[in-house]
mmCIF file with all atom_site columns, C-alpha atoms and ligand atoms in Angstrom:
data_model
loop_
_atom_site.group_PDB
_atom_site.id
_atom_site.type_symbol
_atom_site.label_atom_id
_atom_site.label_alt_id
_atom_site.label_comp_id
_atom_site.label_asym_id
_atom_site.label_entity_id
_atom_site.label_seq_id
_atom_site.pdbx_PDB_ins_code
_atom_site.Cartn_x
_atom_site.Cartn_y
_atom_site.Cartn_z
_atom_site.occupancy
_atom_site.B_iso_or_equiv
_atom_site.pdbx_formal_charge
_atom_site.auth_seq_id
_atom_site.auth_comp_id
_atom_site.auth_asym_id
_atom_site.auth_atom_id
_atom_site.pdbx_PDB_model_num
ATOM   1   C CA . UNK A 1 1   ? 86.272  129.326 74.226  1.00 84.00 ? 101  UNK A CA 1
ATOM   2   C CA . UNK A 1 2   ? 85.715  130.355 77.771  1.00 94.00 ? 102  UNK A CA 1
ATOM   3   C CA . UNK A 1 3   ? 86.339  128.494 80.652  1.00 94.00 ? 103  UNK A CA 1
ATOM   4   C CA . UNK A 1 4   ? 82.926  127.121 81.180  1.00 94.00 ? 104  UNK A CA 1
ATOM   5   C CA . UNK A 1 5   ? 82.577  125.418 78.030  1.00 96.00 ? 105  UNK A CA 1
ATOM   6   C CA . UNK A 1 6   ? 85.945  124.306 78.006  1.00 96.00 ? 106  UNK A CA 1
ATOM   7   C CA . UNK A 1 7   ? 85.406  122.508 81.142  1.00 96.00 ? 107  UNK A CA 1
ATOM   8   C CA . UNK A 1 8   ? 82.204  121.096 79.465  1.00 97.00 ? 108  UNK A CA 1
ATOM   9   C CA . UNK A 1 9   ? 84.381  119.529 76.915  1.00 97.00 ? 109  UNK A CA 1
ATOM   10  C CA . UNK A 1 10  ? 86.638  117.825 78.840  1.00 98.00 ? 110  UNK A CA 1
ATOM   11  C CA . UNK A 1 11  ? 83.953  116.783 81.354  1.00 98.00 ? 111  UNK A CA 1
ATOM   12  C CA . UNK A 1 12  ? 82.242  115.195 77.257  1.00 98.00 ? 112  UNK A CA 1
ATOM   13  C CA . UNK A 1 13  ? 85.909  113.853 76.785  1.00 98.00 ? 113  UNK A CA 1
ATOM   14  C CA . UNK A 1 14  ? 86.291  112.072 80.093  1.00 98.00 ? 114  UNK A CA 1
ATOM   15  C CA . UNK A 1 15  ? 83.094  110.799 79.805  1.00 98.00 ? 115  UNK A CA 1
ATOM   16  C CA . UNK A 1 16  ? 83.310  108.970 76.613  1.00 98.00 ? 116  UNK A CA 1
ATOM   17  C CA . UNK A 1 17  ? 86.887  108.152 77.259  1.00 98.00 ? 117  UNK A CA 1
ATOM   18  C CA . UNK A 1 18  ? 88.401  104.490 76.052  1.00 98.00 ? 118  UNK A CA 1
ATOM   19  C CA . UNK A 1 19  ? 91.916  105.089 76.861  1.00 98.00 ? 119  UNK A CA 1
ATOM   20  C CA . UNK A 1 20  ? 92.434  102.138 79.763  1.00 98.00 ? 120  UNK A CA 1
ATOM   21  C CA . UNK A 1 21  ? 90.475  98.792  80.458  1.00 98.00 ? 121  UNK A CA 1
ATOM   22  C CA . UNK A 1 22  ? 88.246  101.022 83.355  1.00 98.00 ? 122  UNK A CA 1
ATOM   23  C CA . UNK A 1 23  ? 86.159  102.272 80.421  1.00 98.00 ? 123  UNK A CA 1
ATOM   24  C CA . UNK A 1 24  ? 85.223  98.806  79.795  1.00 98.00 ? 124  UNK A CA 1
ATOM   25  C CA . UNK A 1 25  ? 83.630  98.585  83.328  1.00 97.00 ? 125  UNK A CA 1
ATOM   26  C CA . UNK A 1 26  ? 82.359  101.515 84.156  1.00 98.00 ? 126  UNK A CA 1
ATOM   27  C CA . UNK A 1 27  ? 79.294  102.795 84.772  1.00 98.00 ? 127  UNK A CA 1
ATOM   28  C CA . UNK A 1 28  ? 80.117  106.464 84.461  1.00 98.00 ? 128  UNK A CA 1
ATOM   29  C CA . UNK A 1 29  ? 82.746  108.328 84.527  1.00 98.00 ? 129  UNK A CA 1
ATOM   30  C CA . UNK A 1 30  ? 83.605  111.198 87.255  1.00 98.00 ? 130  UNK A CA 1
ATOM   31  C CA . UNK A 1 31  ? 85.425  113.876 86.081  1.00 98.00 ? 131  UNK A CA 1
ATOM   32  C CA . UNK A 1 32  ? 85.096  116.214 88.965  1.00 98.00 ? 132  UNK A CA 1
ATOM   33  C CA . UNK A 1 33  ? 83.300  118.753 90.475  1.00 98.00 ? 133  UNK A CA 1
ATOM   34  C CA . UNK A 1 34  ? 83.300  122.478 92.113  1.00 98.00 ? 134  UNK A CA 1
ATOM   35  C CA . UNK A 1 35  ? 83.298  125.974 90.797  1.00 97.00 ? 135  UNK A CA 1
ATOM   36  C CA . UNK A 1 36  ? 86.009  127.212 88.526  1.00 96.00 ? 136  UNK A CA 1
ATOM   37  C CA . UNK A 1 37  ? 87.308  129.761 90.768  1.00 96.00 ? 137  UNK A CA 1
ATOM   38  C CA . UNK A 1 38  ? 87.363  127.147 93.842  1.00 97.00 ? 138  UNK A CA 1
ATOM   39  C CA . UNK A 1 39  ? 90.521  127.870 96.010  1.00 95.00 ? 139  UNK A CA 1
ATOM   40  C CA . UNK A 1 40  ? 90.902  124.615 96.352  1.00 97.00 ? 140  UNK A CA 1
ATOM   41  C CA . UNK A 1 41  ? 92.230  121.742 94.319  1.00 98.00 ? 141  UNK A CA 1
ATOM   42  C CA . UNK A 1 42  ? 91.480  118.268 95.997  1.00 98.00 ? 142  UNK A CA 1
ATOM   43  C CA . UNK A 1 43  ? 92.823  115.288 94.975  1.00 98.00 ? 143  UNK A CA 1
ATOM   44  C CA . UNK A 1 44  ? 91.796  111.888 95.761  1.00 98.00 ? 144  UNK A CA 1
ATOM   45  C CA . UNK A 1 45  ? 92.766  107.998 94.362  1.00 98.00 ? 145  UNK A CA 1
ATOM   46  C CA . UNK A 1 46  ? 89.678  107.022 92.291  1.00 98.00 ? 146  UNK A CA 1
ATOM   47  C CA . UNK A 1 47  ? 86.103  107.011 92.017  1.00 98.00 ? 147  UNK A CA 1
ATOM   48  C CA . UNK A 1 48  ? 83.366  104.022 94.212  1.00 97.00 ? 148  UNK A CA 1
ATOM   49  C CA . UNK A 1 49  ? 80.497  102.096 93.451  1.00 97.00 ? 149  UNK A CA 1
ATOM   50  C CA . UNK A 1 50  ? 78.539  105.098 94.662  1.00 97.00 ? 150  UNK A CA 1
ATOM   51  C CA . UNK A 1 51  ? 80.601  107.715 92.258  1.00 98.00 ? 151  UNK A CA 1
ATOM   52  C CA . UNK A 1 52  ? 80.569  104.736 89.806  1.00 98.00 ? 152  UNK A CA 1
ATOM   53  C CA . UNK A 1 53  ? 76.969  105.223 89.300  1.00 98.00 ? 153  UNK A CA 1
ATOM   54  C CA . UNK A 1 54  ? 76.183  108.525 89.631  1.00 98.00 ? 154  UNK A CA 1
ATOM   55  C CA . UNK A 1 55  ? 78.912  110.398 87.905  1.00 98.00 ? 155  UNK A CA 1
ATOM   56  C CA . UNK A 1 56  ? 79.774  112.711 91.085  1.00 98.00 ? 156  UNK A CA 1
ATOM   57  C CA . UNK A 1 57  ? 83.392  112.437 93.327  1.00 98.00 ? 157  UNK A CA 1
ATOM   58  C CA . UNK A 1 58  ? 83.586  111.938 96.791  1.00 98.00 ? 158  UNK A CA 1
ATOM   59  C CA . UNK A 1 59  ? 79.642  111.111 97.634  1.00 97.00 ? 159  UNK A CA 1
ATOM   60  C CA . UNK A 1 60  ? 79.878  108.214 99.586  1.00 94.00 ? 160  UNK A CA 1
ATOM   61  C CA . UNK A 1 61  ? 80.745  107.316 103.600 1.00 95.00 ? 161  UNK A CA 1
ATOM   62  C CA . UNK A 1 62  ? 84.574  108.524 102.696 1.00 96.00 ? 162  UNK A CA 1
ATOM   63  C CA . UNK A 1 63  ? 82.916  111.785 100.868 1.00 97.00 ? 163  UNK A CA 1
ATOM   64  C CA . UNK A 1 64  ? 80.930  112.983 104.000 1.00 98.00 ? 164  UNK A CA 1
ATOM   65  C CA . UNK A 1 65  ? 83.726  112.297 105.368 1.00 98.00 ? 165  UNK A CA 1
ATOM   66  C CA . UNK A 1 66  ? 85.666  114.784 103.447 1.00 98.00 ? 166  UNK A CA 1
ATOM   67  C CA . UNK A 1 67  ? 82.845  117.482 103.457 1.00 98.00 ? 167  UNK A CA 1
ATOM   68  C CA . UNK A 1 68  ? 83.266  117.286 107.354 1.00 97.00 ? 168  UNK A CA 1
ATOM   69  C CA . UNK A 1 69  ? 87.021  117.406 107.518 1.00 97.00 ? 169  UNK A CA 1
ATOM   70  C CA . UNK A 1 70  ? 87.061  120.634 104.879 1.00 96.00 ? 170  UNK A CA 1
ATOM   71  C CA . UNK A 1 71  ? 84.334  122.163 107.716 1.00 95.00 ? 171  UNK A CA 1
ATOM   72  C CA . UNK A 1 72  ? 87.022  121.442 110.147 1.00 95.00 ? 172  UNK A CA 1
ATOM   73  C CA . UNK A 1 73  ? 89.244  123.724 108.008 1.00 94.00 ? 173  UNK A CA 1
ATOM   74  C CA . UNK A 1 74  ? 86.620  126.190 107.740 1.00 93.00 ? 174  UNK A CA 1
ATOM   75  C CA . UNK A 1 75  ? 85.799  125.652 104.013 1.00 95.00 ? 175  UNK A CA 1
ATOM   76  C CA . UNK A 1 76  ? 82.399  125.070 102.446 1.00 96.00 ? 176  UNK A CA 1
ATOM   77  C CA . UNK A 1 77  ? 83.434  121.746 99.819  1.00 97.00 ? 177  UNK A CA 1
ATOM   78  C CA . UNK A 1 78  ? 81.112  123.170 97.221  1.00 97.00 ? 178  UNK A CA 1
ATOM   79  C CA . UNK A 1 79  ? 82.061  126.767 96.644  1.00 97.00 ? 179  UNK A CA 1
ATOM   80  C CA . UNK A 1 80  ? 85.692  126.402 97.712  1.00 96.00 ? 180  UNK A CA 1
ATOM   81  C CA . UNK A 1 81  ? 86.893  123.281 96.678  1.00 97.00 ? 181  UNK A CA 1
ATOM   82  C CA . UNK A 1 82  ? 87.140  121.734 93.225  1.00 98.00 ? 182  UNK A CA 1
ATOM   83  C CA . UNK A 1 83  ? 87.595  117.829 94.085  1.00 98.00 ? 183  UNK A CA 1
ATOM   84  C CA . UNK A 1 84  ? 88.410  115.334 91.426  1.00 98.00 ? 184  UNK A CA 1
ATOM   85  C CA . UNK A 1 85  ? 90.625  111.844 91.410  1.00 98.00 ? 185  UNK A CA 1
ATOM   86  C CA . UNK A 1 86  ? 93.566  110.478 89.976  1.00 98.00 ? 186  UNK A CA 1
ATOM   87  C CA . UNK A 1 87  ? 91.819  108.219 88.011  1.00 98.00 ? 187  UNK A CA 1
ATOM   88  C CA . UNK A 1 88  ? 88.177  109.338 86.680  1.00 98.00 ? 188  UNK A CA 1
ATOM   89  C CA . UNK A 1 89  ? 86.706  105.843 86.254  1.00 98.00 ? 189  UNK A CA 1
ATOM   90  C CA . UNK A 1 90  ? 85.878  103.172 88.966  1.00 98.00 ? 190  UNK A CA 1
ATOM   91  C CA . UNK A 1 91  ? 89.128  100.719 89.412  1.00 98.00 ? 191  UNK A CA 1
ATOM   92  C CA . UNK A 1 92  ? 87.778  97.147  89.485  1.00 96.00 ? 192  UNK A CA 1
ATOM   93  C CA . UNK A 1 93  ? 87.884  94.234  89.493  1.00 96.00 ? 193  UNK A CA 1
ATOM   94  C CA . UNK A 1 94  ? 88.651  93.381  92.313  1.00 96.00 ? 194  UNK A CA 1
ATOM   95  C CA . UNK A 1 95  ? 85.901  96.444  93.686  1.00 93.00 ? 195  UNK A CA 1
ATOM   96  C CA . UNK A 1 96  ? 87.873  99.610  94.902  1.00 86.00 ? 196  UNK A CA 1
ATOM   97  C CA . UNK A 1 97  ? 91.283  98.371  94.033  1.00 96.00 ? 197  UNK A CA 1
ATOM   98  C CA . UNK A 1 98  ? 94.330  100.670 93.642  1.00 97.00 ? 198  UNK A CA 1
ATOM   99  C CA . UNK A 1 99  ? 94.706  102.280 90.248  1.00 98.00 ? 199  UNK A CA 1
ATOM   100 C CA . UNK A 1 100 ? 97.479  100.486 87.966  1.00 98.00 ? 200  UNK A CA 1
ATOM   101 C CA . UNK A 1 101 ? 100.044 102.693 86.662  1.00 98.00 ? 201  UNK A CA 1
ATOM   102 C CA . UNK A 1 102 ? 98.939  102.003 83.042  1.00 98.00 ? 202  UNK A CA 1
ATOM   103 C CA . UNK A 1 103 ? 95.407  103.398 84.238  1.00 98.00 ? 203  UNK A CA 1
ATOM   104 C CA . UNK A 1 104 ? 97.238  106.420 86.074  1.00 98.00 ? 204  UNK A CA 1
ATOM   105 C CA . UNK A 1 105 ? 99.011  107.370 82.879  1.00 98.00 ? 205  UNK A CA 1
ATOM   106 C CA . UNK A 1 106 ? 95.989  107.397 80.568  1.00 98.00 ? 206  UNK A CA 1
ATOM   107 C CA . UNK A 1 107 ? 94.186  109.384 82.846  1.00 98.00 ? 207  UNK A CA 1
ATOM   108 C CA . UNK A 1 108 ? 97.201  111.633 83.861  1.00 98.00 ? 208  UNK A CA 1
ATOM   109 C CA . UNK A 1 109 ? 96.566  114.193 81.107  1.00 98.00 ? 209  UNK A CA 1
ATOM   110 C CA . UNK A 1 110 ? 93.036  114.982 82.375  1.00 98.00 ? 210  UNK A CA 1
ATOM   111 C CA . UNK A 1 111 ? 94.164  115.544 85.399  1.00 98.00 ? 211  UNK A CA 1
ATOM   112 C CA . UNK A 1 112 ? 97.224  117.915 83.910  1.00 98.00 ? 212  UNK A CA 1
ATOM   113 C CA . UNK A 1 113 ? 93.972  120.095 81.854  1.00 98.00 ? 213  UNK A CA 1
ATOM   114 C CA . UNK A 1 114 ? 91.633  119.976 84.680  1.00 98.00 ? 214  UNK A CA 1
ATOM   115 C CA . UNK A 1 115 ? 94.986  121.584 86.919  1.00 98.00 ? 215  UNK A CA 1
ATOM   116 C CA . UNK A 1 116 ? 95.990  124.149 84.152  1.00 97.00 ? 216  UNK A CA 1
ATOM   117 C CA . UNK A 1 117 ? 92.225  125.335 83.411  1.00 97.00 ? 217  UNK A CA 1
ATOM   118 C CA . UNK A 1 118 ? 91.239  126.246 87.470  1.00 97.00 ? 218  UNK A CA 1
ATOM   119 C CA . UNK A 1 119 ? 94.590  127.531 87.605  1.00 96.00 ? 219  UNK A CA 1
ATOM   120 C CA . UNK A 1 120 ? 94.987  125.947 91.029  1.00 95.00 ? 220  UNK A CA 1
ATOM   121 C CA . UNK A 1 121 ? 97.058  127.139 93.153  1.00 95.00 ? 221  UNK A CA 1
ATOM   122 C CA . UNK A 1 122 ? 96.240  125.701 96.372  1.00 96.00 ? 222  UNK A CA 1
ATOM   123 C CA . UNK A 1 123 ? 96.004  121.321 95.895  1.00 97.00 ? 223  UNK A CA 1
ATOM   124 C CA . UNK A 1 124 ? 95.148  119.072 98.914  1.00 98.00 ? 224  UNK A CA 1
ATOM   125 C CA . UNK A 1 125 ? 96.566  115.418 98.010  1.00 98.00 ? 225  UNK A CA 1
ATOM   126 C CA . UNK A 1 126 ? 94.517  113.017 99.558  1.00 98.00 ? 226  UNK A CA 1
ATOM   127 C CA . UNK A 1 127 ? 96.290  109.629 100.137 1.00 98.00 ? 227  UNK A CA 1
ATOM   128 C CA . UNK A 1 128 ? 99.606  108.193 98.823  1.00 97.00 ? 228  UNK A CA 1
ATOM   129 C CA . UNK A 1 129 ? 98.219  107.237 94.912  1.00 98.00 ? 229  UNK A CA 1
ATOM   130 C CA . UNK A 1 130 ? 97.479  110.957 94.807  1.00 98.00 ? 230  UNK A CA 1
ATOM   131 C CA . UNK A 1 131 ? 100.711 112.269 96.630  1.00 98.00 ? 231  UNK A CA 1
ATOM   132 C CA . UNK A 1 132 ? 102.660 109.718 94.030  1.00 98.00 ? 232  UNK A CA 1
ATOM   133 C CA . UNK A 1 133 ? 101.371 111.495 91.163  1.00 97.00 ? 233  UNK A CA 1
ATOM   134 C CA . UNK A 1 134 ? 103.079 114.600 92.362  1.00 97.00 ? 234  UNK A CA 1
ATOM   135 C CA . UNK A 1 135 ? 106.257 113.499 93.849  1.00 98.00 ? 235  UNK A CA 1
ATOM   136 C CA . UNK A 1 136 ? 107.149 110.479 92.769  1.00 96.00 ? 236  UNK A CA 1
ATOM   137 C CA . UNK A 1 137 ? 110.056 109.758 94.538  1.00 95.00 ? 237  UNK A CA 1
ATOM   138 C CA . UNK A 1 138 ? 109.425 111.162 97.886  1.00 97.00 ? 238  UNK A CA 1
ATOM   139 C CA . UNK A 1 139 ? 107.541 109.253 101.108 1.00 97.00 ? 239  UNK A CA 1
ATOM   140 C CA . UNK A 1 140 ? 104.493 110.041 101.901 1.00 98.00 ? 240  UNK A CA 1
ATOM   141 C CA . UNK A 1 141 ? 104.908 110.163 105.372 1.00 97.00 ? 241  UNK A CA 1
ATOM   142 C CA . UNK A 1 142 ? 107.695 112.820 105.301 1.00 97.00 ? 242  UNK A CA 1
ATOM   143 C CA . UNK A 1 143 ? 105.126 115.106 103.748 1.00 96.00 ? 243  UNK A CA 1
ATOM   144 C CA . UNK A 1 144 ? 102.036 114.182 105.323 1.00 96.00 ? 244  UNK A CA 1
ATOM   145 C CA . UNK A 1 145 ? 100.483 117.381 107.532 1.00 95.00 ? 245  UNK A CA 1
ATOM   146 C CA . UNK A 1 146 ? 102.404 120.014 105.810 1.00 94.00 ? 246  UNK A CA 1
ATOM   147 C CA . UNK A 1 147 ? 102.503 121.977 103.278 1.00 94.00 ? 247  UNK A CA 1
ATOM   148 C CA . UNK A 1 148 ? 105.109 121.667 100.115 1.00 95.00 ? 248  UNK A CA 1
ATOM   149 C CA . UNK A 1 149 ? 106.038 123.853 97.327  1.00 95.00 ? 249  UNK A CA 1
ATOM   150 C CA . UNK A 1 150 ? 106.605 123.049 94.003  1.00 96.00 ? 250  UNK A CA 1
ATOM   151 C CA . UNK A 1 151 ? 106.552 124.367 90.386  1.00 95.00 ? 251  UNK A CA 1
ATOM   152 C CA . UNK A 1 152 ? 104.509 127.809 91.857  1.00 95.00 ? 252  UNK A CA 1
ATOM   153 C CA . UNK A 1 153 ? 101.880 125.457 93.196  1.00 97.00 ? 253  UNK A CA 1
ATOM   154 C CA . UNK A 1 154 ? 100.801 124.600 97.263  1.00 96.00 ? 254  UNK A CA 1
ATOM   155 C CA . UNK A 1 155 ? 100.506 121.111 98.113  1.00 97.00 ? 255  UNK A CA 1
ATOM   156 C CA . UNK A 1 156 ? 98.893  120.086 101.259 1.00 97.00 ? 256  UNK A CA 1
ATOM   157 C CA . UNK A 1 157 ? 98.826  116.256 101.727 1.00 97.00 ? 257  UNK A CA 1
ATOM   158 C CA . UNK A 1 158 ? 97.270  114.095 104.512 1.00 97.00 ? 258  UNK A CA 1
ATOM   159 C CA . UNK A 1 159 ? 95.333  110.504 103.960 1.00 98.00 ? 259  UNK A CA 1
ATOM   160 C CA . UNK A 1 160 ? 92.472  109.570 102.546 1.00 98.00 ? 260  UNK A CA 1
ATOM   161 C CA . UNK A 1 161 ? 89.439  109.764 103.909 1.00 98.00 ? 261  UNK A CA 1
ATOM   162 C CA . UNK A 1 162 ? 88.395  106.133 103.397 1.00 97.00 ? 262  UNK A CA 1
ATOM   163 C CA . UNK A 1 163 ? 91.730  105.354 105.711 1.00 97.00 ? 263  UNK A CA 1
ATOM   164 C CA . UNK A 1 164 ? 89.478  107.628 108.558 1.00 98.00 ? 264  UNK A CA 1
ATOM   165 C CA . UNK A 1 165 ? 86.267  105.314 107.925 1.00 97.00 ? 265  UNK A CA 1
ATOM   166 C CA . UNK A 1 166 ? 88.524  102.278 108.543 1.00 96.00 ? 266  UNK A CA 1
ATOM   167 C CA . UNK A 1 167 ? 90.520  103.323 111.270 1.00 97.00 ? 267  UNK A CA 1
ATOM   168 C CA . UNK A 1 168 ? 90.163  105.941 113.799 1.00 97.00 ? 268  UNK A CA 1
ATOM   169 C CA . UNK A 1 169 ? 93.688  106.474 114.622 1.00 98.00 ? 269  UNK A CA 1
ATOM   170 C CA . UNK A 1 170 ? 93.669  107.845 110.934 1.00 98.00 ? 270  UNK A CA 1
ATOM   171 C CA . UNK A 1 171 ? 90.512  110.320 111.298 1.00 98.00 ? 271  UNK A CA 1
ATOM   172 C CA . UNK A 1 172 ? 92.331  111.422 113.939 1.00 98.00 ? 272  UNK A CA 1
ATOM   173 C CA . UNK A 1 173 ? 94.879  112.275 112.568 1.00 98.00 ? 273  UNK A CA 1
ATOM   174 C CA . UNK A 1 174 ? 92.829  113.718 109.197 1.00 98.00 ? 274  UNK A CA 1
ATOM   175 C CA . UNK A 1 175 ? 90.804  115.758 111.903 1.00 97.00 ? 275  UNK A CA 1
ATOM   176 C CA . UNK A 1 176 ? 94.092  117.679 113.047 1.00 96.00 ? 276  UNK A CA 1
ATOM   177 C CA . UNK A 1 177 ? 95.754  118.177 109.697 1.00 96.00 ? 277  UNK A CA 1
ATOM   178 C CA . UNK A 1 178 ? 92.531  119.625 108.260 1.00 96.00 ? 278  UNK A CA 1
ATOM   179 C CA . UNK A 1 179 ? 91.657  121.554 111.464 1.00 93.00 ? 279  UNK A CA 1
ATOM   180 C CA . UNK A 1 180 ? 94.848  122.562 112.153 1.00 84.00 ? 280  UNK A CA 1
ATOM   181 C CA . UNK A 1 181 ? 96.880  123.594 109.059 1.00 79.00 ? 281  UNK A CA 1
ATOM   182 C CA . UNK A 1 182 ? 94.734  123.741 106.009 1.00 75.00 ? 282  UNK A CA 1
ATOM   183 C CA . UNK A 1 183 ? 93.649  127.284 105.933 1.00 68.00 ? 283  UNK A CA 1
ATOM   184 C CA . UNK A 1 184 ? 96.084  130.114 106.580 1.00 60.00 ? 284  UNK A CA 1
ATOM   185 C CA . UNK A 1 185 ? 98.968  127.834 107.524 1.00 60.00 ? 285  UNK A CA 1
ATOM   186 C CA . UNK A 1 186 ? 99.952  127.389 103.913 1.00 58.00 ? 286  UNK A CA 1
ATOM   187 C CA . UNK A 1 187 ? 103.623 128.526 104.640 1.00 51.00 ? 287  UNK A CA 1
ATOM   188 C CA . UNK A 1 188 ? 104.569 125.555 106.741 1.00 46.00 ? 288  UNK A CA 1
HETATM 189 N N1 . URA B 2 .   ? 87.485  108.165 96.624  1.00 61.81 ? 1432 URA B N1 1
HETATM 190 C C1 . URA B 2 .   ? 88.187  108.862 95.696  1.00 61.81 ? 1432 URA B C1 1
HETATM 191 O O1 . URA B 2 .   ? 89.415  108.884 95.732  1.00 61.81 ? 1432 URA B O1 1
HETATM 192 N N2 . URA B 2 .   ? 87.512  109.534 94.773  1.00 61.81 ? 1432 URA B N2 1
HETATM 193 C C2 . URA B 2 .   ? 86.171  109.561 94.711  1.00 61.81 ? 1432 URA B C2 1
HETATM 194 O O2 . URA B 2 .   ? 85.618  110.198 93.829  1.00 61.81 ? 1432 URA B O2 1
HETATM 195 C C3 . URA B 2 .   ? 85.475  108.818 95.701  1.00 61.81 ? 1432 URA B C3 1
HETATM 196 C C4 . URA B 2 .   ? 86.138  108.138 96.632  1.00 61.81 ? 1432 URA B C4 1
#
């Protein structure tokens, strides 16, 4: 099976998936979305109301967000970057929680096929649910801004965007790590 159509199935799989209680409230799930050879992995916590209902990552006030910040770095989000969450169904109730570990792990081996199939190389970590998933027992705030190695993979890491909606001491500080060391810099 090429690529394409495996993609396709797992996109069918996630979408009919009954793994964790999220199935039970969600609208739709969001598997992801980008090109398969995308240079770019992103990574982000879990999909919103708006993702919740239309099936697509990253398309509300935190996902222009993101499409400006990648501009920043001098990428184009949809023929670079293949962006996709931690969790691939809306975490509620309450609205927009965190993930719960039990949810993490049922979704964790998406995440592992969606990884192995684009081959990524190159995966931007966006807040500290995603940056857990990775490295579970190191801070977030030792990595955040740089690059890290492990396993023959690139992590960058920095926050999530909704943190730079909220607070603009943290789009700041998204607007220099993206600006400054996402492209090119992928040695430091
Ligand atoms: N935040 C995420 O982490 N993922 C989405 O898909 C949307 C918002």
């Amino acid at each position: 099976m090429d690529k394409m159509n495996q993609m396709e199935e797992l996109n069918k799989e996630i979408g009919s998936c009954a793994k964790c209680r999220l199935s039970k409230t969600r609208i739709k799930s969001v598997p992801g979305e980008g090109p398969l050879d995308a240079e770019y992995f992103i990574v982000g916590q879990g999909p919103g109301a708006n993702e919740d209902k239309t099936g697509r990552p990253f398309i509300g006030r935190a996902g222009k967000l993101l499409t400006e910040l990648l501009a920043l770095a001098g990428l184009d989000r949809y023929k670079e970057t293949f962006i996709t969450s931690i969790v691939k169904c809306l975490p509620t109730p309450p609205l927009n929680r965190k993930p719960k570990p039990d949810e993490i792990a049922a979704c964790h081996d998406y995440l592992a096929r969606q990884i192995e199939l684009f081959g990524a190389k190159k995966i931007i970590l966006l807040g500290d649910v995603a940056f857990k998933e990775f490295f579970k027992k190191e801070k977030f705030s030792d990595w955040r801004g740089k690059w890290r190695e492990s396993g023959g993979r690139k992590y960058f890491i920095s926050y999530h965007p909704a943190a730079g909606i909220r607070f603009q001491k943290f789009k700041k500080i998204l607007e220099h790590d993206f600006k400054n060391l996402v492209r090119g810099n992928e040695k430091n």
